């Protein structure tokens, strides 16, 4: 695995998301339920940044049409999205949030 620093833990407040680019891949770093997640920063229904959506209960919601995605799996939890988004391995090391975009946990995007 090739983890790269995406942002600082201070950049991502609880129950929020932060847009980052990791090795040319746009990701949303999300802090929910005390855990950090890295998910593709584009809704599978429309080309809208998920990092601008609402976060809560392990989910992120696209602000435009209300599609919701599970942060751990990328699976859609609410219409209109029917396709999952990629989720990447994510870990915290010191004050850094690290992401490996070379090994998506889901590879649907």
GROMACS .gro file of N, CA, C and O in nm:
model
  436
    1UNK      N    1   0.084  -0.119   0.000
    1UNK     CA    2   0.000   0.000   0.000
    1UNK      C    3   0.088   0.124   0.000
    1UNK      O    4   0.196   0.124   0.056
    2UNK      N    5   0.035   0.228  -0.062
    2UNK     CA    6   0.110   0.351  -0.077
    2UNK      C    7   0.030   0.467  -0.019
    2UNK      O    8  -0.041   0.537  -0.091
    3UNK      N    9   0.040   0.483   0.113
    3UNK     CA   10  -0.035   0.590   0.178
    3UNK      C   11   0.035   0.724   0.160
    3UNK      O   12   0.158   0.734   0.169
    4UNK      N   13  -0.045   0.827   0.131
    4UNK     CA   14   0.003   0.963   0.109
    4UNK      C   15  -0.077   1.056   0.199
    4UNK      O   16  -0.198   1.040   0.215
    5UNK      N   17  -0.010   1.155   0.256
    5UNK     CA   18  -0.080   1.254   0.339
    5UNK      C   19  -0.177   1.334   0.253
    5UNK      O   20  -0.139   1.392   0.151
    6UNK      N   21  -0.304   1.333   0.294
    6UNK     CA   22  -0.408   1.405   0.221
    6UNK      C   23  -0.440   1.539   0.286
    6UNK      O   24  -0.472   1.636   0.218
    7UNK      N   25  -0.433   1.542   0.419
    7UNK     CA   26  -0.464   1.663   0.493
    7UNK      C   27  -0.429   1.641   0.639
    7UNK      O   28  -0.385   1.532   0.677
    8UNK      N   29  -0.450   1.741   0.719
    8UNK     CA   30  -0.431   1.733   0.863
    8UNK      C   31  -0.563   1.693   0.929
    8UNK      O   32  -0.670   1.725   0.876
    9UNK      N   33  -0.557   1.628   1.043
    9UNK     CA   34  -0.681   1.595   1.114
    9UNK      C   35  -0.756   1.723   1.150
    9UNK      O   36  -0.879   1.722   1.159
   10UNK      N   37  -0.684   1.833   1.169
   10UNK     CA   38  -0.748   1.960   1.203
   10UNK      C   39  -0.828   2.019   1.087
   10UNK      O   40  -0.913   2.105   1.107
   11UNK      N   41  -0.801   1.973   0.964
   11UNK     CA   42  -0.873   2.022   0.846
   11UNK      C   43  -1.015   1.968   0.838
   11UNK      O   44  -1.099   2.024   0.768
   12UNK      N   45  -1.041   1.857   0.908
   12UNK     CA   46  -1.170   1.787   0.894
   12UNK      C   47  -1.240   1.784   1.029
   12UNK      O   48  -1.209   1.703   1.115
   13UNK      N   49  -1.335   1.872   1.047
   13UNK     CA   50  -1.410   1.877   1.172
   13UNK      C   51  -1.503   1.757   1.181
   13UNK      O   52  -1.542   1.698   1.079
   14UNK      N   53  -1.543   1.718   1.303
   14UNK     CA   54  -1.637   1.605   1.316
   14UNK      C   55  -1.765   1.627   1.235
   14UNK      O   56  -1.817   1.738   1.230
   15UNK      N   57  -1.811   1.520   1.173
   15UNK     CA   58  -1.932   1.520   1.090
   15UNK      C   59  -1.923   1.621   0.976
   15UNK      O   60  -2.018   1.693   0.946
   16UNK      N   61  -1.805   1.624   0.912
   16UNK     CA   62  -1.786   1.710   0.796
   16UNK      C   63  -1.691   1.642   0.698
   16UNK      O   64  -1.637   1.535   0.726
   17UNK      N   65  -1.672   1.706   0.582
   17UNK     CA   66  -1.586   1.653   0.478
   17UNK      C   67  -1.490   1.762   0.432
   17UNK      O   68  -1.519   1.882   0.445
   18UNK      N   69  -1.378   1.718   0.375
   18UNK     CA   70  -1.274   1.808   0.327
   18UNK      C   71  -1.229   1.759   0.190
   18UNK      O   72  -1.197   1.641   0.173
   19UNK      N   73  -1.226   1.848   0.092
   19UNK     CA   74  -1.183   1.811  -0.043
   19UNK      C   75  -1.031   1.808  -0.049
   19UNK      O   76  -0.965   1.902  -0.004
   20UNK      N   77  -0.976   1.700  -0.105
   20UNK     CA   78  -0.831   1.688  -0.119
   20UNK      C   79  -0.800   1.619  -0.251
   20UNK      O   80  -0.882   1.546  -0.306
   21UNK      N   81  -0.680   1.644  -0.300
   21UNK     CA   82  -0.632   1.573  -0.418
   21UNK      C   83  -0.513   1.488  -0.375
   21UNK      O   84  -0.418   1.539  -0.315
   22UNK      N   85  -0.521   1.359  -0.403
   22UNK     CA   86  -0.415   1.266  -0.366
   22UNK      C   87  -0.366   1.198  -0.493
   22UNK      O   88  -0.443   1.125  -0.558
   23UNK      N   89  -0.243   1.223  -0.529
   23UNK     CA   90  -0.185   1.165  -0.651
   23UNK      C   91  -0.277   1.180  -0.772
   23UNK      O   92  -0.298   1.087  -0.850
   24UNK      N   93  -0.337   1.299  -0.786
   24UNK     CA   94  -0.422   1.328  -0.900
   24UNK      C   95  -0.566   1.280  -0.888
   24UNK      O   96  -0.645   1.298  -0.980
   25UNK      N   97  -0.602   1.219  -0.776
   25UNK     CA   98  -0.737   1.169  -0.754
   25UNK      C   99  -0.808   1.261  -0.655
   25UNK      O  100  -0.757   1.288  -0.546
   26UNK      N  101  -0.927   1.309  -0.695
   26UNK     CA  102  -1.007   1.394  -0.608
   26UNK      C  103  -1.079   1.306  -0.505
   26UNK      O  104  -1.156   1.216  -0.542
   27UNK      N  105  -1.053   1.331  -0.377
   27UNK     CA  106  -1.117   1.254  -0.270
   27UNK      C  107  -1.179   1.348  -0.169
   27UNK      O  108  -1.137   1.462  -0.153
   28UNK      N  109  -1.282   1.297  -0.103
   28UNK     CA  110  -1.341   1.367   0.011
   28UNK      C  111  -1.292   1.293   0.135
   28UNK      O  112  -1.314   1.173   0.149
   29UNK      N  113  -1.222   1.365   0.222
   29UNK     CA  114  -1.181   1.310   0.350
   29UNK      C  115  -1.293   1.343   0.447
   29UNK      O  116  -1.329   1.460   0.463
   30UNK      N  117  -1.350   1.241   0.508
   30UNK     CA  118  -1.470   1.259   0.590
   30UNK      C  119  -1.442   1.211   0.733
   30UNK      O  120  -1.382   1.106   0.753
   31UNK      N  121  -1.488   1.290   0.829
   31UNK     CA  122  -1.474   1.256   0.971
   31UNK      C  123  -1.616   1.234   1.024
   31UNK      O  124  -1.694   1.328   1.034
   32UNK      N  125  -1.649   1.109   1.054
   32UNK     CA  126  -1.784   1.076   1.101
   32UNK      C  127  -1.777   0.967   1.207
   32UNK      O  128  -1.708   0.867   1.189
   33UNK      N  129  -1.847   0.988   1.317
   33UNK     CA  130  -1.850   0.888   1.422
   33UNK      C  131  -1.713   0.859   1.481
   33UNK      O  132  -1.686   0.748   1.526
   34UNK      N  133  -1.624   0.958   1.479
   34UNK     CA  134  -1.491   0.943   1.534
   34UNK      C  135  -1.391   0.877   1.440
   34UNK      O  136  -1.274   0.865   1.472
   35UNK      N  137  -1.436   0.834   1.323
   35UNK     CA  138  -1.348   0.768   1.225
   35UNK      C  139  -1.328   0.859   1.104
   35UNK      O  140  -1.409   0.946   1.076
   36UNK      N  141  -1.218   0.833   1.033
   36UNK     CA  142  -1.189   0.906   0.909
   36UNK      C  143  -1.208   0.812   0.790
   36UNK      O  144  -1.173   0.694   0.797
   37UNK      N  145  -1.262   0.866   0.682
   37UNK     CA  146  -1.288   0.791   0.560
   37UNK      C  147  -1.237   0.871   0.442
   37UNK      O  148  -1.232   0.995   0.447
   38UNK      N  149  -1.205   0.801   0.334
   38UNK     CA  150  -1.169   0.866   0.207
   38UNK      C  151  -1.260   0.807   0.100
   38UNK      O  152  -1.264   0.686   0.079
   39UNK      N  153  -1.335   0.893   0.035
   39UNK     CA  154  -1.434   0.850  -0.064
   39UNK      C  155  -1.418   0.938  -0.188
   39UNK      O  156  -1.375   1.054  -0.177
   40UNK      N  157  -1.445   0.883  -0.304
   40UNK     CA  158  -1.436   0.962  -0.428
   40UNK      C  159  -1.518   1.089  -0.412
   40UNK      O  160  -1.631   1.085  -0.363
   41UNK      N  161  -1.463   1.200  -0.454
   41UNK     CA  162  -1.529   1.329  -0.434
   41UNK      C  163  -1.617   1.366  -0.551
   41UNK      O  164  -1.616   1.479  -0.600
   42UNK      N  165  -1.694   1.269  -0.600
   42UNK     CA  166  -1.790   1.298  -0.706
   42UNK      C  167  -1.908   1.203  -0.693
   42UNK      O  168  -1.891   1.081  -0.693
   43UNK      N  169  -2.026   1.259  -0.684
   43UNK     CA  170  -2.148   1.179  -0.677
   43UNK      C  171  -2.161   1.095  -0.804
   43UNK      O  172  -2.133   1.144  -0.914
   44UNK      N  173  -2.201   0.970  -0.788
   44UNK     CA  174  -2.215   0.882  -0.906
   44UNK      C  175  -2.339   0.916  -0.988
   44UNK      O  176  -2.353   0.868  -1.100
   45UNK      N  177  -2.426   0.999  -0.936
   45UNK     CA  178  -2.546   1.039  -1.010
   45UNK      C  179  -2.520   1.163  -1.096
   45UNK      O  180  -2.570   1.173  -1.208
   46UNK      N  181  -2.445   1.257  -1.041
   46UNK     CA  182  -2.414   1.381  -1.112
   46UNK      C  183  -2.274   1.424  -1.072
   46UNK      O  184  -2.226   1.387  -0.966
   47UNK      N  185  -2.211   1.501  -1.154
   47UNK     CA  186  -2.073   1.543  -1.129
   47UNK      C  187  -2.069   1.654  -1.024
   47UNK      O  188  -2.032   1.768  -1.052
   48UNK      N  189  -2.109   1.619  -0.902
   48UNK     CA  190  -2.115   1.714  -0.792
   48UNK      C  191  -2.018   1.668  -0.683
   48UNK      O  192  -2.016   1.550  -0.649
   49UNK      N  193  -1.938   1.759  -0.626
   49UNK     CA  194  -1.845   1.719  -0.521
   49UNK      C  195  -1.918   1.674  -0.394
   49UNK      O  196  -1.996   1.750  -0.336
   50UNK      N  197  -1.892   1.551  -0.352
   50UNK     CA  198  -1.952   1.502  -0.228
   50UNK      C  199  -1.898   1.575  -0.106
   50UNK      O  200  -1.966   1.585  -0.004
   51UNK      N  201  -1.776   1.630  -0.117
   51UNK     CA  202  -1.717   1.701  -0.004
   51UNK      C  203  -1.799   1.823   0.037
   51UNK      O  204  -1.781   1.876   0.147
   52UNK      N  205  -1.890   1.867  -0.048
   52UNK     CA  206  -1.975   1.981  -0.016
   52UNK      C  207  -2.108   1.939   0.044
   52UNK      O  208  -2.195   2.022   0.071
   53UNK      N  209  -2.126   1.808   0.065
   53UNK     CA  210  -2.251   1.757   0.117
   53UNK      C  211  -2.254   1.747   0.268
   53UNK      O  212  -2.159   1.782   0.337
   54UNK      N  213  -2.366   1.698   0.319
   54UNK     CA  214  -2.385   1.680   0.462
   54UNK      C  215  -2.334   1.543   0.505
   54UNK      O  216  -2.348   1.445   0.433
   55UNK      N  217  -2.279   1.537   0.627
   55UNK     CA  218  -2.223   1.414   0.682
   55UNK      C  219  -2.293   1.383   0.813
   55UNK      O  220  -2.320   1.472   0.894
   56UNK      N  221  -2.323   1.255   0.835
   56UNK     CA  222  -2.381   1.212   0.961
   56UNK      C  223  -2.411   1.064   0.960
   56UNK      O  224  -2.443   1.007   0.856
   57UNK      N  225  -2.395   1.000   1.074
   57UNK     CA  226  -2.428   0.859   1.091
   57UNK      C  227  -2.358   0.769   0.990
   57UNK      O  228  -2.416   0.675   0.937
   58UNK      N  229  -2.230   0.799   0.959
   58UNK     CA  230  -2.155   0.715   0.866
   58UNK      C  231  -2.197   0.727   0.721
   58UNK      O  232  -2.168   0.641   0.640
   59UNK      N  233  -2.263   0.838   0.688
   59UNK     CA  234  -2.311   0.861   0.551
   59UNK      C  235  -2.271   1.001   0.506
   59UNK      O  236  -2.248   1.090   0.587
   60UNK      N  237  -2.267   1.019   0.373
   60UNK     CA  238  -2.251   1.152   0.315
   60UNK      C  239  -2.362   1.171   0.213
   60UNK      O  240  -2.398   1.076   0.142
   61UNK      N  241  -2.419   1.291   0.210
   61UNK     CA  242  -2.532   1.320   0.121
   61UNK      C  243  -2.492   1.427   0.020
   61UNK      O  244  -2.440   1.533   0.058
   62UNK      N  245  -2.517   1.399  -0.105
   62UNK     CA  246  -2.493   1.497  -0.212
   62UNK      C  247  -2.591   1.612  -0.194
   62UNK      O  248  -2.711   1.591  -0.180
   63UNK      N  249  -2.539   1.734  -0.196
   63UNK     CA  250  -2.625   1.850  -0.171
   63UNK      C  251  -2.723   1.879  -0.284
   63UNK      O  252  -2.826   1.942  -0.262
   64UNK      N  253  -2.696   1.832  -0.406
   64UNK     CA  254  -2.780   1.871  -0.518
   64UNK      C  255  -2.911   1.793  -0.526
   64UNK      O  256  -3.019   1.852  -0.530
   65UNK      N  257  -2.904   1.660  -0.526
   65UNK     CA  258  -3.025   1.580  -0.541
   65UNK      C  259  -3.054   1.491  -0.421
   65UNK      O  260  -3.151   1.416  -0.422
   66UNK      N  261  -2.967   1.492  -0.319
   66UNK     CA  262  -2.994   1.416  -0.198
   66UNK      C  263  -2.949   1.270  -0.198
   66UNK      O  264  -2.986   1.196  -0.108
   67UNK      N  265  -2.872   1.228  -0.298
   67UNK     CA  266  -2.820   1.091  -0.296
   67UNK      C  267  -2.732   1.075  -0.172
   67UNK      O  268  -2.654   1.163  -0.138
   68UNK      N  269  -2.744   0.960  -0.105
   68UNK     CA  270  -2.664   0.932   0.014
   68UNK      C  271  -2.576   0.810  -0.012
   68UNK      O  272  -2.616   0.718  -0.082
   69UNK      N  273  -2.455   0.810   0.048
   69UNK     CA  274  -2.360   0.702   0.030
   69UNK      C  275  -2.304   0.658   0.165
   69UNK      O  276  -2.276   0.741   0.251
   70UNK      N  277  -2.285   0.527   0.179
   70UNK     CA  278  -2.221   0.470   0.297
   70UNK      C  279  -2.073   0.503   0.290
   70UNK      O  280  -2.007   0.473   0.189
   71UNK      N  281  -2.018   0.562   0.395
   71UNK     CA  282  -1.877   0.603   0.392
   71UNK      C  283  -1.781   0.485   0.393
   71UNK      O  284  -1.670   0.495   0.342
   72UNK      N  285  -1.821   0.372   0.449
   72UNK     CA  286  -1.733   0.255   0.457
   72UNK      C  287  -1.731   0.174   0.329
   72UNK      O  288  -1.630   0.112   0.296
   73UNK      N  289  -1.842   0.175   0.255
   73UNK     CA  290  -1.852   0.088   0.138
   73UNK      C  291  -1.869   0.164   0.007
   73UNK      O  292  -1.847   0.106  -0.100
   74UNK      N  293  -1.915   0.289   0.013
   74UNK     CA  294  -1.943   0.366  -0.108
   74UNK      C  295  -2.077   0.333  -0.170
   74UNK      O  296  -2.117   0.392  -0.270
   75UNK      N  297  -2.150   0.238  -0.111
   75UNK     CA  298  -2.280   0.198  -0.166
   75UNK      C  299  -2.382   0.311  -0.153
   75UNK      O  300  -2.388   0.379  -0.050
   76UNK      N  301  -2.465   0.330  -0.255
   76UNK     CA  302  -2.570   0.431  -0.246
   76UNK      C  303  -2.678   0.387  -0.146
   76UNK      O  304  -2.716   0.270  -0.144
   77UNK      N  305  -2.724   0.481  -0.065
   77UNK     CA  306  -2.826   0.452   0.035
   77UNK      C  307  -2.956   0.525   0.007
   77UNK      O  308  -3.052   0.510   0.081
   78UNK      N  309  -2.956   0.607  -0.097
   78UNK     CA  310  -3.076   0.682  -0.131
   78UNK      C  311  -3.070   0.730  -0.274
   78UNK      O  312  -2.964   0.768  -0.323
   79UNK      N  313  -3.183   0.724  -0.340
   79UNK     CA  314  -3.195   0.769  -0.478
   79UNK      C  315  -3.174   0.919  -0.486
   79UNK      O  316  -3.192   0.988  -0.386
   80UNK      N  317  -3.133   0.970  -0.601
   80UNK     CA  318  -3.137   0.906  -0.731
   80UNK      C  319  -3.014   0.823  -0.766
   80UNK      O  320  -3.013   0.754  -0.868
   81UNK      N  321  -2.906   0.827  -0.687
   81UNK     CA  322  -2.788   0.747  -0.720
   81UNK      C  323  -2.819   0.599  -0.709
   81UNK      O  324  -2.885   0.555  -0.615
   82UNK      N  325  -2.770   0.522  -0.805
   82UNK     CA  326  -2.786   0.377  -0.802
   82UNK      C  327  -2.651   0.307  -0.811
   82UNK      O  328  -2.644   0.185  -0.793
   83UNK      N  329  -2.545   0.381  -0.840
   83UNK     CA  330  -2.410   0.326  -0.853
   83UNK      C  331  -2.325   0.369  -0.734
   83UNK      O  332  -2.334   0.483  -0.689
   84UNK      N  333  -2.240   0.280  -0.683
   84UNK     CA  334  -2.152   0.317  -0.572
   84UNK      C  335  -2.041   0.411  -0.616
   84UNK      O  336  -2.018   0.429  -0.736
   85UNK      N  337  -1.973   0.469  -0.519
   85UNK     CA  338  -1.854   0.549  -0.544
   85UNK      C  339  -1.736   0.479  -0.477
   85UNK      O  340  -1.753   0.401  -0.384
   86UNK      N  341  -1.616   0.507  -0.526
   86UNK     CA  342  -1.497   0.442  -0.472
   86UNK      C  343  -1.468   0.489  -0.330
   86UNK      O  344  -1.488   0.605  -0.296
   87UNK      N  345  -1.422   0.394  -0.250
   87UNK     CA  346  -1.376   0.421  -0.114
   87UNK      C  347  -1.231   0.375  -0.107
   87UNK      O  348  -1.197   0.269  -0.161
   88UNK      N  349  -1.146   0.454  -0.044
   88UNK     CA  350  -1.003   0.424  -0.038
   88UNK      C  351  -0.957   0.399   0.105
   88UNK      O  352  -1.013   0.457   0.199
   89UNK      N  353  -0.854   0.315   0.121
   89UNK     CA  354  -0.798   0.295   0.255
   89UNK      C  355  -0.753   0.429   0.312
   89UNK      O  356  -0.694   0.512   0.242
   90UNK      N  357  -0.781   0.448   0.440
   90UNK     CA  358  -0.753   0.575   0.506
   90UNK      C  359  -0.706   0.544   0.648
   90UNK      O  360  -0.761   0.456   0.714
   91UNK      N  361  -0.606   0.617   0.694
   91UNK     CA  362  -0.559   0.600   0.831
   91UNK      C  363  -0.502   0.731   0.881
   91UNK      O  364  -0.469   0.820   0.802
   92UNK      N  365  -0.493   0.743   1.014
   92UNK     CA  366  -0.437   0.862   1.075
   92UNK      C  367  -0.300   0.826   1.132
   92UNK      O  368  -0.284   0.723   1.197
   93UNK      N  369  -0.203   0.911   1.103
   93UNK     CA  370  -0.068   0.894   1.156
   93UNK      C  371  -0.026   1.029   1.213
   93UNK      O  372  -0.005   1.125   1.137
   94UNK      N  373  -0.016   1.036   1.345
   94UNK     CA  374   0.014   1.163   1.408
   94UNK      C  375  -0.098   1.262   1.382
   94UNK      O  376  -0.214   1.235   1.414
   95UNK      N  377  -0.067   1.372   1.316
   95UNK     CA  378  -0.167   1.475   1.284
   95UNK      C  379  -0.211   1.468   1.138
   95UNK      O  380  -0.284   1.553   1.091
   96UNK      N  381  -0.165   1.365   1.064
   96UNK     CA  382  -0.196   1.354   0.922
   96UNK      C  383  -0.300   1.247   0.893
   96UNK      O  384  -0.301   1.141   0.955
   97UNK      N  385  -0.387   1.276   0.797
   97UNK     CA  386  -0.479   1.177   0.743
   97UNK      C  387  -0.415   1.125   0.615
   97UNK      O  388  -0.387   1.203   0.523
   98UNK      N  389  -0.390   0.994   0.612
   98UNK     CA  390  -0.323   0.931   0.499
   98UNK      C  391  -0.422   0.850   0.417
   98UNK      O  392  -0.510   0.785   0.473
   99UNK      N  393  -0.406   0.853   0.285
   99UNK     CA  394  -0.496   0.783   0.194
   99UNK      C  395  -0.413   0.707   0.090
   99UNK      O  396  -0.310   0.757   0.045
  100UNK      N  397  -0.460   0.589   0.053
  100UNK     CA  398  -0.398   0.512  -0.054
  100UNK      C  399  -0.496   0.503  -0.170
  100UNK      O  400  -0.591   0.423  -0.167
  101UNK      N  401  -0.475   0.586  -0.273
  101UNK     CA  402  -0.567   0.584  -0.388
  101UNK      C  403  -0.533   0.474  -0.488
  101UNK      O  404  -0.606   0.453  -0.585
  102UNK      N  405  -0.424   0.402  -0.464
  102UNK     CA  406  -0.387   0.294  -0.556
  102UNK      C  407  -0.460   0.164  -0.526
  102UNK      O  408  -0.454   0.071  -0.606
  103UNK      N  409  -0.527   0.157  -0.412
  103UNK     CA  410  -0.592   0.033  -0.370
  103UNK      C  411  -0.733   0.058  -0.320
  103UNK      O  412  -0.761   0.044  -0.201
  104UNK      N  413  -0.825   0.099  -0.410
  104UNK     CA  414  -0.961   0.127  -0.364
  104UNK      C  415  -1.026   0.004  -0.301
  104UNK      O  416  -1.006  -0.108  -0.344
  105UNK      N  417  -1.101   0.031  -0.194
  105UNK     CA  418  -1.175  -0.075  -0.127
  105UNK      C  419  -1.294  -0.117  -0.212
  105UNK      O  420  -1.342  -0.228  -0.205
  106UNK      N  421  -1.342  -0.022  -0.295
  106UNK     CA  422  -1.442  -0.050  -0.397
  106UNK      C  423  -1.388   0.011  -0.525
  106UNK      O  424  -1.324   0.115  -0.521
  107UNK      N  425  -1.412  -0.054  -0.636
  107UNK     CA  426  -1.348  -0.007  -0.761
  107UNK      C  427  -1.450   0.029  -0.867
  107UNK      O  428  -1.427   0.010  -0.985
  108UNK      N  429  -1.560   0.084  -0.826
  108UNK     CA  430  -1.669   0.110  -0.919
  108UNK      C  431  -1.657   0.245  -0.988
  108UNK      O  432  -1.737   0.276  -1.074
  109UNK      N  433  -1.562   0.327  -0.947
  109UNK     CA  434  -1.544   0.456  -1.016
  109UNK      C  435  -1.400   0.471  -1.057
  109UNK      O  436  -1.315   0.399  -1.018
   0.00000   0.00000   0.00000
